[in-house]
Short mmCIF file of C-alpha atoms in Angstrom, two decimals:
data_model
loop_
_atom_site.label_atom_id
_atom_site.label_comp_id
_atom_site.label_asym_id
_atom_site.label_seq_id
_atom_site.Cartn_x
_atom_site.Cartn_y
_atom_site.Cartn_z
CA MET A 1 -0.01 0.01 -0.02
CA PHE A 2 1.30 3.46 -0.91
CA THR A 3 1.99 5.94 1.79
CA MET A 4 0.29 9.32 1.71
CA LEU A 5 3.52 10.87 0.45
CA ALA A 6 4.18 8.18 -2.14
CA ALA A 7 0.68 8.15 -3.64
CA PRO A 8 0.88 11.57 -5.39
CA ALA A 9 4.23 10.59 -6.88
CA VAL A 10 2.82 7.31 -8.16
CA LEU A 11 -0.21 9.11 -9.60
CA ALA A 12 2.03 11.66 -11.35
CA PHE A 13 4.11 8.83 -12.83
CA CYS A 14 0.98 7.11 -14.19
CA VAL A 15 -0.31 10.32 -15.77
CA ARG A 16 3.01 11.32 -17.35
CA TRP A 17 4.18 7.88 -18.44
CA PRO A 18 1.09 5.73 -18.96
CA HIS A 19 2.75 3.79 -21.79
CA LEU A 20 5.40 2.55 -19.34
CA ILE A 21 2.71 1.39 -16.88
CA ALA A 22 0.86 -0.33 -19.75
CA ARG A 23 4.01 -2.11 -20.91
CA HIS A 24 4.56 -3.44 -17.38
CA LEU A 25 0.98 -4.59 -17.06
CA ALA A 26 1.08 -6.25 -20.49
CA GLY A 27 3.08 -9.04 -18.92
CA HIS A 28 0.29 -9.70 -16.40
CA LEU A 29 -3.31 -10.77 -17.14
CA ALA A 30 -2.09 -11.36 -20.68
CA GLY A 31 -4.71 -14.05 -21.25
CA GLU A 32 -7.58 -11.85 -20.17
CA VAL A 33 -6.53 -8.34 -21.24
CA LEU A 34 -4.82 -7.39 -24.50
CA TRP A 35 -2.42 -4.48 -24.00
CA SER A 36 0.10 -5.32 -26.71
CA VAL A 37 2.00 -8.23 -28.26
CA ARG A 38 5.69 -8.83 -28.58
CA SER A 39 6.65 -8.65 -32.18
CA SER A 40 9.84 -8.62 -34.23
CA THR A 41 8.10 -6.95 -37.16
CA ARG A 42 6.97 -3.31 -37.37
CA VAL A 43 3.25 -3.75 -36.87
CA VAL A 44 0.84 -1.83 -34.59
CA ALA A 45 -2.87 -1.75 -33.92
CA LEU A 46 -4.64 1.62 -34.13
CA THR A 47 -7.84 1.75 -32.06
CA LEU A 48 -10.39 4.54 -32.10
CA ASP A 49 -12.89 4.98 -29.30
CA ASP A 50 -16.27 6.70 -28.84
CA GLY A 51 -17.69 6.68 -32.41
CA PRO A 52 -19.37 6.58 -34.69
CA HIS A 53 -20.08 10.23 -35.58
CA PRO A 54 -20.66 11.98 -38.92
CA ALA A 55 -18.09 14.69 -37.98
CA THR A 56 -15.19 12.24 -37.53
CA THR A 57 -15.79 8.69 -38.69
CA PRO A 58 -16.07 9.22 -42.48
CA GLY A 59 -12.87 11.25 -42.54
CA LEU A 60 -10.99 8.59 -40.60
CA VAL A 61 -12.25 5.74 -42.79
CA ASP A 62 -11.21 7.63 -45.90
CA LEU A 63 -7.81 8.45 -44.46
CA LEU A 64 -7.11 4.85 -43.41
CA SER A 65 -8.07 3.68 -46.90
CA ARG A 66 -5.56 6.08 -48.51
CA TYR A 67 -2.77 4.62 -46.42
CA GLY A 68 -3.86 0.99 -46.75
CA ALA A 69 -4.26 0.85 -42.96
CA ARG A 70 -6.72 -1.17 -40.90
CA ALA A 71 -8.02 -0.20 -37.47
CA THR A 72 -10.37 -1.31 -34.69
CA PHE A 73 -13.24 1.08 -33.89
CA PHE A 74 -14.61 0.72 -30.38
CA LEU A 75 -18.16 1.95 -30.87
CA ILE A 76 -20.63 3.23 -28.29
CA GLY A 77 -24.03 1.59 -28.57
CA VAL A 78 -26.28 4.65 -28.69
CA PRO A 79 -24.60 6.43 -31.66
CA ALA A 80 -23.98 3.08 -33.35
CA SER A 81 -27.70 2.37 -33.41
CA ARG A 82 -28.39 5.88 -34.74
CA HIS A 83 -25.72 5.82 -37.43
CA GLU A 84 -25.79 2.33 -38.85
CA ASP A 85 -24.63 3.73 -42.21
CA LEU A 86 -21.36 4.75 -40.54
CA VAL A 87 -20.97 1.32 -38.94
CA ARG A 88 -21.40 -0.21 -42.36
CA GLN A 89 -18.84 2.21 -43.75
CA ILE A 90 -16.30 1.12 -41.15
CA VAL A 91 -16.87 -2.58 -41.86
CA ASP A 92 -16.80 -2.07 -45.64
CA GLY A 93 -13.47 -0.34 -45.21
CA GLY A 94 -11.99 -3.56 -43.83
CA HIS A 95 -11.90 -2.45 -40.22
CA GLU A 96 -12.85 -4.26 -37.02
CA LEU A 97 -15.64 -3.36 -34.62
CA GLY A 98 -15.20 -3.31 -30.83
CA ASN A 99 -17.76 -3.00 -28.03
CA HIS A 100 -17.46 0.20 -25.94
CA LEU A 101 -20.71 -0.36 -24.14
CA LEU A 102 -23.83 1.84 -24.32
CA SER A 103 -22.62 5.36 -23.45
CA ASN A 104 -19.48 7.34 -22.69
CA TYR A 105 -19.48 6.57 -18.99
CA PRO A 106 -16.91 4.88 -16.68
CA SER A 107 -17.82 1.19 -16.93
CA ILE A 108 -16.34 0.43 -13.51
CA LEU A 109 -19.13 2.49 -11.89
CA LEU A 110 -21.85 0.29 -13.41
CA SER A 111 -23.45 -2.46 -11.37
CA THR A 112 -22.64 -6.02 -12.42
CA THR A 113 -26.12 -6.39 -13.87
CA GLU A 114 -25.96 -3.15 -15.78
CA PHE A 115 -22.50 -3.88 -17.15
CA GLN A 116 -23.63 -7.25 -18.49
CA SER A 117 -26.82 -5.74 -19.90
CA GLN A 118 -24.96 -3.05 -21.79
CA LEU A 119 -22.31 -5.46 -23.07
CA VAL A 120 -25.02 -7.77 -24.46
CA GLN A 121 -27.14 -4.93 -25.82
CA VAL A 122 -24.28 -3.35 -27.78
CA ASP A 123 -23.20 -6.79 -28.92
CA ALA A 124 -26.62 -7.30 -30.48
CA THR A 125 -26.28 -4.03 -32.37
CA LEU A 126 -22.79 -4.66 -33.68
CA ARG A 127 -22.93 -8.37 -34.46
CA ARG A 128 -25.28 -7.73 -37.32
CA PHE A 129 -22.23 -6.29 -39.11
CA GLY A 130 -19.81 -9.11 -38.26
CA ARG A 131 -18.09 -10.85 -35.37
CA VAL A 132 -17.07 -8.71 -32.40
CA ARG A 133 -14.28 -10.10 -30.23
CA TYR A 134 -13.10 -7.24 -27.98
CA PHE A 135 -14.61 -4.80 -25.52
CA ARG A 136 -13.02 -1.74 -23.99
CA PRO A 137 -14.39 -0.47 -20.69
CA GLY A 138 -15.29 3.20 -20.53
CA SER A 139 -12.39 5.15 -18.97
CA GLY A 140 -10.21 2.02 -19.16
CA PHE A 141 -10.78 0.65 -15.65
CA PHE A 142 -12.08 -2.87 -15.00
CA THR A 143 -12.66 -5.44 -12.27
CA PRO A 144 -12.08 -9.20 -12.27
CA ARG A 145 -15.90 -9.66 -12.34
CA MET A 146 -16.10 -7.58 -15.53
CA LEU A 147 -13.46 -9.73 -17.17
CA GLN A 148 -15.35 -12.86 -16.11
CA ILE A 149 -18.64 -11.57 -17.58
CA ALA A 150 -16.87 -10.61 -20.77
CA ALA A 151 -15.32 -14.05 -21.13
CA GLU A 152 -18.69 -15.71 -20.56
CA ASN A 153 -19.95 -13.63 -23.53
CA ASN A 154 -16.96 -14.52 -25.70
CA TYR A 155 -15.24 -11.19 -25.25
CA ARG A 156 -11.73 -10.23 -24.33
CA CYS A 157 -10.84 -6.87 -22.77
CA ALA A 158 -8.51 -4.71 -24.93
CA LEU A 159 -6.71 -1.64 -23.60
CA GLY A 160 -3.49 -0.27 -25.03
CA THR A 161 0.16 0.60 -24.54
CA ILE A 162 0.07 4.00 -26.24
CA SER A 163 -2.49 6.59 -25.14
CA THR A 164 -2.40 10.36 -25.01
CA LEU A 165 -4.66 13.25 -24.03
CA ASP A 166 -5.81 13.64 -27.63
CA THR A 167 -9.32 14.77 -26.61
CA ASP A 168 -7.88 17.85 -24.85
CA SER A 169 -5.19 18.77 -27.35
CA ARG A 170 -5.54 21.75 -29.66
CA ASN A 171 -2.45 20.68 -31.57
CA PRO A 172 -3.08 17.40 -33.46
CA HIS A 173 0.47 17.49 -34.95
CA SER A 174 1.87 17.41 -31.39
CA VAL A 175 -0.38 14.45 -30.58
CA ALA A 176 0.96 12.54 -33.60
CA ARG A 177 4.60 13.31 -32.70
CA ARG A 178 4.16 12.25 -29.09
CA ILE A 179 2.70 8.94 -30.07
CA ALA A 180 5.23 8.28 -32.82
CA ARG A 181 8.09 8.79 -30.42
CA LYS A 182 6.77 6.13 -28.05
CA VAL A 183 5.71 3.43 -30.50
CA ARG A 184 7.29 0.00 -30.52
CA PRO A 185 6.39 -3.02 -32.65
CA GLY A 186 3.31 -4.79 -31.31
CA ASP A 187 1.85 -1.73 -29.55
CA VAL A 188 -1.85 -0.89 -29.31
CA ILE A 189 -2.56 2.81 -29.85
CA VAL A 190 -5.66 4.38 -28.28
CA LEU A 191 -7.23 7.53 -29.76
CA HIS A 192 -10.69 9.08 -29.61
CA GLU A 193 -13.25 10.32 -32.11
CA GLY A 194 -17.01 10.62 -31.85
CA SER A 195 -17.99 14.35 -31.63
CA PRO A 196 -17.73 17.61 -33.57
CA GLU A 197 -15.22 18.81 -30.96
CA ARG A 198 -12.84 16.02 -31.93
CA THR A 199 -12.43 16.66 -35.64
CA ARG A 200 -8.72 17.40 -35.08
CA ILE A 201 -8.27 13.65 -34.56
CA VAL A 202 -8.30 13.20 -38.33
CA THR A 203 -5.27 15.44 -38.65
CA ALA A 204 -3.54 13.66 -35.79
CA VAL A 205 -4.12 10.25 -37.34
CA GLU A 206 -2.89 11.49 -40.73
CA GLY A 207 0.39 12.65 -39.16
CA LEU A 208 0.75 9.37 -37.31
CA LEU A 209 0.07 7.28 -40.41
CA ALA A 210 2.54 9.32 -42.48
CA ASP A 211 5.31 9.09 -39.87
CA LEU A 212 5.02 5.42 -39.00
CA THR A 213 4.40 4.28 -42.56
CA ALA A 214 7.55 6.02 -43.65
CA ARG A 215 9.35 4.08 -40.88
CA GLY A 216 8.09 0.78 -42.22
CA TYR A 217 5.18 0.16 -39.82
CA ARG A 218 1.95 -1.52 -40.86
CA PHE A 219 -1.41 -0.83 -39.16
CA VAL A 220 -3.58 -3.89 -38.45
CA THR A 221 -6.69 -4.77 -36.43
CA LEU A 222 -6.51 -6.09 -32.90
CA THR A 223 -7.48 -9.55 -34.09
CA GLU A 224 -4.68 -9.52 -36.63
CA LEU A 225 -2.21 -8.24 -34.05
CA ALA A 226 -3.21 -10.81 -31.43
CA GLY A 227 -2.94 -13.60 -33.96
CA ARG A 228 0.69 -12.91 -34.75
CA PRO A 229 3.38 -15.19 -33.33
CA VAL A 230 4.78 -14.12 -29.98
CA VAL A 231 8.51 -13.38 -30.02
CA ARG A 232 10.35 -13.89 -26.75
#
């Protein structure tokens, strides 16, 4: 247990270097939670949370197509049911769907019953477009019981090794540079779309795609990343 003096320092470390925390945790709960894979080839998984939305999703799908990149979109149930045309656009672009529950709310605050209900409800919406293998809890926190419920419904939790405060940034080029500096083969990158206030994410993703593609990286779905041989 952290002392009262140590706790602020630990919190500051987690906020400033979340990718280092994620890399450490990736070695634990590996069978239940996907943070990253160990790979000898330059491949990464780009994941996009909180869509779909007309202000962000079409631009992202078009951009990914131009770079020959594939991504995993963690969709929220309410907008997904309202914008099924955008869900279809994502799938037709060769991308993977993920379950981000019903609304943009911390999943860990839901009761067990409500968590299961939302997981199943969003699953019913998304599975009409294809198989859905991964869920991502709202705000990224989970409990063992959530992982158990997910497994019972044929889901695996997916978080990430590379995350940034992209929703608060006014400089998408800075977001792209910060991510590119941290990336290693096998990483899972977490970014956010899903509202008119987040249109800068398209510019950030374009910068990231240009940088990493020039360095020989390929962008794949989570399922493709997880299916690659583990290099030890």
